[in-house]
XYZ file of C-alpha atoms in Angstrom:
611
model
C -3.878 -50.520 -29.210
C -0.053 -51.878 -28.194
C 2.640 -51.802 -31.055
C 3.832 -55.330 -30.895
C 6.698 -54.973 -28.849
C 5.222 -53.765 -26.093
C 4.100 -57.102 -23.542
C 1.636 -57.373 -21.262
C 2.464 -57.333 -17.609
C 0.460 -57.131 -14.184
C 0.950 -54.096 -11.963
C 2.885 -55.100 -8.905
C 0.549 -54.360 -5.862
C 2.189 -51.271 -4.470
C 1.139 -49.136 -7.905
C -2.379 -50.984 -7.885
C -2.882 -49.382 -4.096
C -1.077 -45.628 -5.487
C -3.547 -45.973 -8.590
C -6.493 -46.588 -6.114
C -5.587 -44.405 -3.315
C -5.433 -41.683 -7.074
C -9.338 -42.327 -6.625
C -10.429 -42.893 -3.134
C -7.801 -39.454 -1.745
C -7.750 -36.596 -2.769
C -6.772 -34.239 0.064
C -6.447 -34.725 4.016
C -10.582 -34.573 4.079
C -10.632 -37.671 1.885
C -8.997 -39.227 4.160
C -11.042 -37.824 7.299
C -14.667 -38.719 5.190
C -13.141 -42.292 5.286
C -12.490 -42.733 8.673
C -15.099 -40.991 9.926
C -17.712 -43.263 7.986
C -15.837 -46.522 8.812
C -16.429 -45.109 12.791
C -20.078 -44.521 12.218
C -20.239 -47.947 11.071
C -18.816 -49.909 14.024
C -21.571 -47.936 17.124
C -19.506 -45.634 17.801
C -21.232 -42.542 19.818
C -18.461 -40.580 20.650
C -15.688 -39.586 17.916
C -11.733 -38.032 18.671
C -10.057 -36.653 15.282
C -6.930 -35.121 16.046
C -5.419 -33.463 12.745
C -1.794 -31.888 12.439
C -1.205 -29.380 9.984
C -3.824 -29.518 8.458
C -4.658 -33.102 8.479
C -1.339 -33.539 5.819
C 1.334 -34.336 9.086
C -0.803 -36.068 11.321
C -4.550 -38.469 11.003
C -6.096 -39.564 14.001
C -9.858 -40.382 14.516
C -10.224 -42.595 17.484
C -13.900 -44.055 18.360
C -15.805 -46.203 20.729
C -17.465 -48.486 18.236
C -16.931 -52.917 18.620
C -13.454 -52.106 17.457
C -12.277 -54.899 15.546
C -10.946 -58.342 16.396
C -7.939 -58.964 16.521
C -7.103 -62.453 13.700
C -9.148 -59.746 11.816
C -6.415 -56.237 11.897
C -5.362 -57.924 9.052
C -7.638 -58.449 6.303
C -8.947 -54.985 7.513
C -5.807 -53.903 6.346
C -5.751 -55.317 2.535
C -7.214 -54.709 -0.663
C -11.677 -56.026 -1.255
C -11.879 -57.387 2.301
C -14.850 -55.382 3.731
C -17.609 -57.284 6.382
C -20.188 -55.458 5.234
C -21.222 -57.040 2.322
C -20.914 -60.448 1.484
C -23.126 -60.246 -2.360
C -24.732 -58.530 -4.739
C -27.854 -57.920 -3.084
C -25.417 -56.751 -0.588
C -24.658 -54.427 -2.728
C -28.058 -53.648 -4.073
C -29.245 -52.627 -0.916
C -26.162 -50.866 1.056
C -27.149 -49.717 3.921
C -23.607 -48.636 5.155
C -21.541 -45.599 5.338
C -17.669 -47.930 3.491
C -18.416 -50.774 2.045
C -16.032 -51.049 -1.374
C -12.848 -52.288 1.980
C -10.566 -50.122 -0.549
C -10.015 -47.104 2.009
C -7.476 -48.212 4.541
C -5.606 -50.697 1.757
C -5.684 -47.110 -0.050
C -4.586 -44.353 2.894
C -1.034 -46.466 4.051
C -0.537 -46.897 0.311
C 0.494 -43.299 0.150
C 0.389 -42.132 4.080
C 2.005 -44.251 6.921
C -1.393 -46.303 8.917
C -0.913 -47.761 11.883
C -4.371 -49.536 13.889
C -4.924 -49.955 17.445
C -8.397 -51.751 18.402
C -10.401 -53.955 21.206
C -12.748 -55.782 20.962
C -15.423 -56.008 23.531
C -14.217 -58.484 26.117
C -10.892 -58.504 24.962
C -8.472 -58.304 27.784
C -6.117 -55.822 25.850
C -6.193 -53.741 22.123
C -3.985 -55.253 19.084
C -1.731 -52.511 17.407
C -1.034 -53.149 13.515
C 2.021 -51.124 11.189
C 3.253 -50.467 8.013
C 6.451 -50.978 8.775
C 9.008 -50.912 6.306
C 6.081 -52.127 3.368
C 4.606 -54.695 5.452
C 2.499 -55.205 8.371
C 3.640 -55.638 12.239
C 0.720 -57.152 14.878
C 1.277 -56.887 18.040
C -0.812 -56.024 21.558
C -0.641 -53.134 23.009
C -2.947 -50.645 25.769
C -5.906 -49.088 24.435
C -9.595 -49.221 24.984
C -12.666 -50.979 23.626
C -13.427 -49.268 19.982
C -10.223 -48.531 17.447
C -7.106 -45.941 16.347
C -6.473 -45.232 13.649
C -3.423 -42.387 13.028
C -2.779 -42.034 9.918
C 1.143 -39.610 9.399
C 2.581 -37.944 6.573
C 0.074 -38.164 3.911
C 1.869 -38.662 0.176
C 5.086 -39.089 1.613
C 5.251 -42.453 -0.710
C 3.764 -39.796 -3.828
C 5.544 -36.412 -3.030
C 4.318 -34.973 -6.766
C 0.943 -35.377 -5.298
C 1.284 -33.774 -2.060
C 2.878 -30.378 -4.695
C -0.994 -30.037 -5.051
C -1.751 -29.892 -1.532
C -2.631 -25.896 -0.718
C -2.198 -24.192 2.901
C -3.080 -25.045 5.743
C -5.650 -23.258 6.661
C -6.840 -24.359 3.421
C -6.551 -27.989 3.950
C -7.907 -27.972 7.413
C -11.718 -26.257 6.111
C -11.904 -28.558 4.084
C -11.615 -31.851 7.134
C -13.673 -29.282 9.072
C -16.184 -29.540 6.221
C -16.163 -32.930 5.869
C -15.984 -33.346 9.990
C -19.551 -31.103 9.254
C -21.629 -32.886 6.864
C -20.449 -36.398 9.326
C -22.151 -34.571 12.077
C -25.119 -33.549 10.348
C -25.937 -36.342 9.723
C -25.594 -38.218 12.489
C -26.024 -35.716 15.333
C -26.801 -38.724 17.921
C -23.052 -38.869 17.836
C -20.778 -36.625 19.418
C -17.811 -35.450 18.493
C -14.404 -33.823 19.278
C -12.335 -32.011 16.823
C -8.357 -31.047 17.920
C -5.761 -29.177 15.044
C -2.286 -29.056 16.414
C -3.440 -30.627 20.147
C -6.237 -27.734 20.276
C -10.042 -27.830 20.305
C -11.716 -26.589 17.705
C -14.969 -28.051 17.418
C -17.134 -30.153 19.984
C -20.199 -30.958 18.886
C -22.068 -32.598 22.102
C -24.828 -35.773 20.657
C -27.706 -33.920 20.154
C -30.905 -33.925 18.053
C -30.662 -33.360 14.300
C -31.865 -29.679 15.293
C -29.871 -28.006 17.880
C -27.349 -29.945 15.250
C -29.024 -28.129 12.925
C -28.108 -24.873 15.053
C -24.361 -25.855 15.816
C -23.145 -26.452 12.691
C -25.112 -24.140 10.422
C -25.685 -21.494 13.152
C -28.274 -19.403 14.686
C -28.986 -16.979 11.929
C -29.465 -19.583 8.947
C -31.347 -21.679 11.451
C -34.391 -18.180 12.916
C -33.855 -17.444 8.693
C -35.717 -21.339 7.046
C -38.531 -23.020 7.775
C -38.910 -26.814 8.560
C -39.344 -30.022 5.897
C -41.295 -33.424 6.839
C -42.648 -34.924 3.966
C -43.286 -38.144 4.570
C -44.999 -40.309 2.275
C -43.160 -43.518 -0.493
C -39.806 -41.584 0.379
C -39.267 -39.398 3.362
C -37.783 -35.434 3.521
C -36.839 -33.912 6.393
C -34.784 -31.093 7.731
C -34.546 -27.215 6.614
C -34.962 -24.897 3.817
C -33.958 -21.223 4.432
C -36.500 -17.964 3.283
C -36.331 -16.985 0.072
C -34.439 -13.562 1.533
C -32.697 -15.517 2.627
C -30.965 -16.481 -0.511
C -26.885 -15.468 -0.498
C -25.455 -15.113 -3.943
C -22.944 -18.521 -3.405
C -23.403 -21.829 -3.303
C -22.774 -22.652 0.052
C -24.185 -23.971 2.985
C -25.921 -27.151 0.955
C -26.092 -30.261 2.130
C -27.931 -33.208 1.138
C -28.321 -36.336 2.534
C -29.142 -39.462 1.336
C -29.811 -42.424 3.216
C -27.007 -41.158 5.419
C -24.862 -40.169 2.689
C -23.684 -36.485 2.201
C -24.152 -36.782 -1.129
C -23.712 -33.890 -4.723
C -25.996 -34.943 -7.240
C -27.558 -32.863 -9.941
C -30.744 -34.298 -10.178
C -31.340 -32.878 -6.096
C -30.338 -29.359 -6.597
C -31.882 -29.522 -10.274
C -35.004 -30.759 -7.893
C -34.494 -27.926 -5.658
C -33.515 -24.862 -7.410
C -37.163 -25.684 -9.809
C -39.336 -25.872 -5.939
C -37.633 -22.145 -5.080
C -37.464 -20.951 -8.878
C -40.812 -18.914 -8.435
C -39.778 -17.363 -4.916
C -36.603 -16.514 -6.473
C -34.673 -13.416 -7.099
C -31.902 -12.807 -9.569
C -28.957 -15.962 -9.533
C -29.634 -16.099 -5.326
C -29.209 -19.788 -3.738
C -30.949 -20.499 -1.102
C -29.417 -23.091 1.790
C -31.075 -26.291 3.260
C -29.965 -29.130 4.967
C -32.027 -32.303 3.601
C -32.288 -35.941 4.812
C -33.662 -37.837 1.732
C -34.920 -41.317 3.306
C -35.336 -43.824 0.322
C -35.524 -47.463 -0.615
C -31.677 -49.157 -0.624
C -33.440 -50.354 -3.301
C -34.058 -48.159 -4.974
C -30.742 -46.388 -5.744
C -26.801 -46.690 -5.892
C -24.284 -45.698 -4.426
C -21.857 -47.267 -5.822
C -21.310 -44.997 -9.116
C -18.252 -42.819 -7.749
C -15.028 -43.878 -5.768
C -15.345 -41.833 -3.079
C -18.979 -42.690 -3.285
C -19.899 -38.962 -3.285
C -23.269 -39.692 -5.668
C -25.871 -41.952 -6.258
C -28.220 -43.126 -9.284
C -31.875 -43.009 -8.356
C -33.884 -46.692 -10.156
C -37.067 -43.620 -10.548
C -35.915 -40.255 -11.233
C -39.767 -39.088 -11.480
C -40.408 -39.462 -8.390
C -37.243 -38.146 -6.564
C -37.770 -35.533 -8.336
C -41.544 -34.295 -8.240
C -41.648 -35.796 -4.458
C -39.106 -33.413 -4.157
C -40.162 -30.154 -5.065
C -43.662 -30.281 -4.192
C -42.552 -30.915 -0.574
C -40.215 -27.744 -0.624
C -43.528 -26.394 -3.150
C -45.482 -27.007 0.512
C -42.737 -25.506 2.654
C -42.666 -22.494 0.638
C -46.025 -21.921 -0.204
C -47.611 -21.717 3.031
C -49.137 -18.725 3.924
C -47.091 -15.867 5.148
C -44.562 -18.089 6.476
C -42.685 -15.509 8.369
C -40.411 -13.998 6.096
C -38.756 -11.527 8.858
C -39.152 -14.041 11.705
C -35.533 -13.255 12.726
C -37.184 -9.705 13.712
C -39.777 -11.340 15.673
C -39.370 -11.355 19.257
C -38.524 -14.850 20.367
C -42.062 -15.463 22.350
C -44.222 -14.606 19.886
C -45.880 -17.187 17.634
C -48.764 -15.414 15.442
C -52.102 -17.920 15.368
C -50.999 -18.240 11.586
C -53.855 -21.238 10.813
C -56.571 -18.288 11.522
C -55.971 -16.541 8.370
C -57.627 -19.072 6.688
C -60.895 -18.600 9.133
C -61.560 -15.549 7.997
C -61.389 -15.672 4.189
C -64.972 -15.053 3.924
C -65.105 -13.099 6.959
C -67.288 -10.150 5.760
C -65.726 -7.580 8.136
C -62.645 -7.551 4.747
C -62.937 -6.426 1.627
C -61.994 -9.397 -0.399
C -59.560 -7.595 -3.782
C -62.893 -7.729 -6.282
C -62.400 -7.017 -9.734
C -65.329 -4.412 -9.426
C -62.350 -2.504 -6.679
C -62.110 0.741 -7.882
C -58.009 -1.150 -7.741
C -59.134 -1.500 -11.462
C -61.345 1.106 -12.181
C -58.655 3.419 -14.584
C -56.965 0.090 -16.217
C -60.094 -1.856 -17.029
C -58.725 -0.506 -20.667
C -55.563 -3.204 -20.406
C -55.907 -6.218 -22.690
C -53.977 -8.336 -19.625
C -56.576 -6.994 -16.865
C -59.025 -8.308 -19.171
C -57.651 -12.271 -19.717
C -57.191 -11.870 -15.837
C -60.567 -10.368 -14.996
C -61.852 -13.938 -17.068
C -59.121 -15.883 -15.247
C -59.912 -14.924 -11.911
C -63.517 -17.186 -10.710
C -63.933 -14.383 -7.888
C -66.026 -15.907 -4.916
C -68.895 -14.183 -3.995
C -70.198 -12.547 -0.467
C -72.156 -14.252 2.461
C -75.149 -13.798 1.708
C -76.434 -10.507 3.406
C -73.428 -9.072 2.953
C -72.135 -5.068 1.504
C -68.626 -5.680 1.559
C -68.021 -4.061 -2.001
C -65.061 -1.418 -1.971
C -66.754 0.751 -4.544
C -68.962 1.553 -1.565
C -69.606 4.703 -0.665
C -67.517 5.247 2.641
C -67.378 2.247 5.471
C -69.438 -0.978 5.799
C -71.493 -1.490 8.131
C -69.510 -4.206 8.669
C -66.245 -3.045 8.976
C -64.279 -2.960 12.456
C -61.775 0.462 12.746
C -59.029 -1.400 14.748
C -58.033 -1.710 18.465
C -55.730 -2.329 21.364
C -56.653 -6.435 21.146
C -57.157 -7.274 17.723
C -53.600 -5.431 16.684
C -52.606 -7.029 19.340
C -54.101 -10.849 18.832
C -55.308 -11.258 14.961
C -53.985 -10.334 11.915
C -49.907 -10.495 11.603
C -49.856 -7.157 9.128
C -52.166 -5.398 11.233
C -54.292 -2.621 10.260
C -52.926 -0.398 7.876
C -52.648 3.673 9.195
C -51.219 5.450 6.305
C -50.280 4.719 2.585
C -46.509 6.741 1.322
C -45.880 8.211 -2.203
C -48.624 6.316 -3.384
C -45.918 3.478 -2.991
C -45.955 2.079 0.407
C -48.606 0.836 2.967
C -47.652 1.731 6.333
C -49.708 -0.763 9.104
C -49.260 -1.834 12.554
C -49.725 -4.424 14.229
C -48.292 -6.115 17.902
C -44.552 -5.938 16.701
C -44.423 -2.541 15.953
C -44.720 -1.028 12.632
C -45.117 -2.932 9.301
C -44.710 -2.115 4.952
C -45.741 -3.413 2.056
C -44.945 -2.877 -0.471
C -48.250 -2.627 -2.362
C -48.168 -2.797 -5.898
C -44.897 -5.829 -5.307
C -48.090 -7.330 -2.568
C -50.966 -7.555 -5.563
C -48.608 -8.114 -7.823
C -48.608 -11.926 -6.178
C -52.297 -12.259 -5.173
C -52.434 -11.522 -8.666
C -49.943 -14.277 -10.076
C -51.247 -16.837 -7.243
C -54.154 -16.624 -8.275
C -53.575 -16.564 -12.259
C -52.150 -19.876 -11.689
C -54.716 -21.613 -9.452
C -56.824 -20.753 -12.225
C -54.616 -21.583 -14.878
C -54.760 -25.662 -13.559
C -57.957 -26.051 -13.336
C -58.474 -25.712 -16.642
C -56.844 -28.393 -20.310
C -53.451 -26.530 -21.112
C -55.658 -26.584 -24.964
C -53.545 -26.912 -28.153
C -52.634 -24.588 -30.497
C -52.481 -26.525 -34.110
C -49.333 -25.137 -36.218
C -49.973 -24.576 -39.677
C -47.583 -25.557 -41.469
C -45.501 -29.181 -39.449
C -42.233 -28.351 -37.988
C -39.312 -31.305 -38.869
C -37.086 -30.815 -34.967
C -34.166 -32.464 -35.535
C -32.809 -34.466 -32.072
C -30.505 -37.388 -30.578
C -31.476 -40.856 -30.253
C -32.702 -40.824 -26.297
C -34.463 -37.200 -26.911
C -36.723 -39.086 -29.319
C -37.209 -42.554 -27.245
C -38.254 -39.739 -24.242
C -40.959 -38.818 -26.639
C -41.903 -41.714 -27.181
C -42.122 -42.409 -23.844
C -43.657 -39.461 -22.128
C -46.184 -39.024 -24.995
C -48.984 -38.633 -23.363
C -47.829 -36.467 -21.190
C -46.514 -34.269 -23.786
C -49.940 -34.101 -24.897
C -51.762 -33.429 -21.806
C -48.855 -30.005 -21.492
C -50.232 -29.864 -25.479
C -48.171 -31.072 -27.905
C -48.784 -32.757 -30.545
C -46.098 -34.879 -32.773
C -45.321 -37.484 -34.630
C -41.791 -39.779 -35.434
C -40.696 -39.370 -38.712
C -36.484 -41.188 -38.176
C -35.011 -42.254 -35.823
C -34.056 -38.944 -34.306
C -36.202 -36.804 -36.284
C -40.276 -35.578 -34.935
C -42.068 -33.843 -37.138
C -44.230 -31.126 -34.170
C -47.575 -30.324 -35.567
C -48.739 -28.601 -31.966
C -48.009 -26.003 -29.752
C -48.964 -25.245 -26.212
C -51.550 -21.925 -26.915
C -50.288 -19.683 -24.400
C -47.030 -20.341 -25.309
C -47.310 -20.122 -29.260
C -45.183 -16.877 -29.359
C -42.338 -18.505 -28.405
C -40.269 -20.279 -31.071
C -42.043 -23.683 -31.265
C -39.194 -26.208 -32.017
C -36.665 -24.867 -29.794
C -39.517 -25.032 -26.924
C -40.506 -28.574 -27.753
C -36.793 -29.590 -27.733
C -36.200 -27.692 -23.907
C -39.080 -29.453 -23.118
C -37.598 -33.690 -23.861
C -33.918 -32.282 -22.539
C -36.308 -31.643 -19.693
C -38.341 -34.809 -19.208
C -34.735 -36.872 -20.196
C -33.301 -35.633 -17.749
C -35.465 -34.938 -14.481
C -38.489 -36.732 -15.196
C -40.903 -33.393 -16.193
C -41.620 -31.298 -17.688
C -40.556 -27.851 -15.958
C -38.927 -25.700 -18.276
C -43.443 -26.145 -19.820
C -44.233 -24.899 -16.384
C -41.207 -22.226 -15.570
C -41.968 -20.508 -19.406
C -45.594 -20.152 -19.118
C -45.090 -19.092 -14.979
C -43.046 -16.586 -16.489
C -45.930 -15.469 -19.152
C -48.288 -15.376 -16.006
C -46.022 -13.345 -14.439
C -46.271 -9.973 -16.222
C -49.692 -10.426 -16.723
C -50.242 -10.165 -13.398
C -48.041 -7.865 -12.912
C -49.540 -5.650 -15.702
C -52.627 -6.076 -14.050
C -51.265 -5.063 -10.334
C -52.460 -1.992 -8.624
C -49.802 0.771 -10.016
C -47.465 2.955 -8.780
C -48.689 7.048 -6.848
C -52.401 5.141 -6.847
C -54.428 6.566 -3.852
C -55.743 3.680 -1.387
C -58.470 3.327 1.169
C -57.548 2.315 4.590
C -60.837 -0.043 3.543
C -58.759 -1.191 0.447
C -55.321 -0.512 2.142
C -56.410 -3.114 4.635
C -57.919 -6.078 2.289
C -55.165 -6.089 0.361
C -53.632 -6.743 3.927
C -55.938 -9.479 4.146
C -55.355 -10.902 1.009
C -51.522 -10.904 1.267
C -52.204 -13.705 4.143
C -54.298 -15.374 2.246
C -52.040 -16.024 -0.563
C -49.220 -17.902 -0.562
C -45.568 -17.419 -1.017
C -46.639 -13.258 -0.541
C -43.640 -12.947 0.918
C -41.907 -12.507 -2.630
C -43.719 -10.983 -5.663
C -43.186 -13.155 -8.784
C -39.359 -11.903 -9.109
C -38.178 -13.029 -5.742
C -38.113 -8.894 -3.716
C -40.369 -8.933 -0.679
C -43.454 -7.718 -0.662
C -43.516 -6.228 2.848
C -41.155 -5.186 6.207
C -41.057 -5.260 10.205
C -40.082 -3.361 11.950
C -39.611 -4.580 16.107
C -40.841 -1.257 18.314
C -37.376 -2.064 20.104
C -35.558 -1.201 16.276
C -37.341 2.466 15.942
C -36.918 2.372 19.070
C -33.421 2.113 19.170
C -33.687 4.113 15.914
C -34.897 7.537 18.096
C -31.908 7.170 21.264
C -34.757 5.981 23.389
C -34.252 4.517 26.256
C -30.476 5.884 26.599
């Protein structure tokens, strides 16, 4: 509230522009981003970026786009002037990168700006400069397209200039901004100069080659492709779980070509990786989401770095399922970077051998379980798992004496052509299985591998059954914020299917009457509150799924074959075959690798062969 002696007055235009600049222009990288978006909207095929002193002294962006007509130049540097939206309908379905009509005016309020532009068919280019706080337009020489030159950033606001970092730091932020735009538009050629020296050049290419150029060959070799089409479209690449890093870098997400940082999207990716990441490691990814522009609002942040989705549940669920599908491919190539580039295993062939009587399923009658039948966890595993019967006429149980007639000893051709994990040759200290495949040596952690097999089978078995409820002797009162009570009411059918039963007692309280039987040992009110928060934020109860999976993982860990357990060759080969058929078999339930590949070349190097 203003005091009685304070008069309300309109701010001068230059101060209004500087306030707007504070929202749009944080550092040189912000200017680079805005200018690149305008150049890309202009239909450019080649963009040249010139930076001096990390962009603090100069940022020059030149493109070969459609250009700006002479009579439009003065409007281009006027606040809230744009050619990209003309109505509220346009704003609700923005299809361009820049659209606010304030970037050039905001930049010009805190830096010295000149523009040279020429349209197709024009006799010459036209220049416009902000000299002494006024724009002066003159004829100029120049090719078709637009050149925007920004010098002495924050010269008019020296207090803000003091907050800029060292030249190398500001340059790195500028390069990151350029890389993001280059990833979004692989068809555009980019050239980047710093202090007159060429430091980056990205030729026009396809998306995969551009990802290799910017994110590196190592990321590309240790990543999986995603191409999921439906109501939405998700494309790009995600890192293998074993390539995850401690830092959350190399995480690029684009919505309709726009680079964004969105909590909903980050949460969806984290949920999708939850079952295969070790500890607090972070996945790398470069993903492109295509969505109807009417279903996403890109006008929620001054720098357009955040978006808001109309149907958060649809987007969140689609991303989770798409990434999980890619990660669930049986033996998706954990050590693809170690394989010879010209080696391609027939990964679709494993499913056809699932019931081949020449190999041995790890069934409940196997000696793998023989000495552990008294374990309480194991009885649950036995009851939950549905073991497929053996084909008629086959004798493929592991407790048969010796080898069955159908067992085939590995041959040179079978090792080379049939199985990714090859054939077992030995066991070390009852912990690791040594196997031979066409590449060389495979080492398998048998407990970790069997743990993943049991875990996936437990999840599959439980997913086919209705989640049972456990009624509480006395209903528990759960006090929640109004938004969570509303989420409970709107999603009552979903919560009932998950095993919760409750009733509304007030605008901020619910009476919880039943919880999922499988998770009845967990604090009911805390579990229910977390599920509601998850539903309110992402539209799905992944907290419940995660809690359930943690319990199943613990069961599988206790039931898996123990270390220091001697296995026969048939048993070891049976384990390898089931690994090849199991989703996410590259990692155990805790995200650690289950197998490693060593090529003959690597083994030769260890022994100095060929030197």
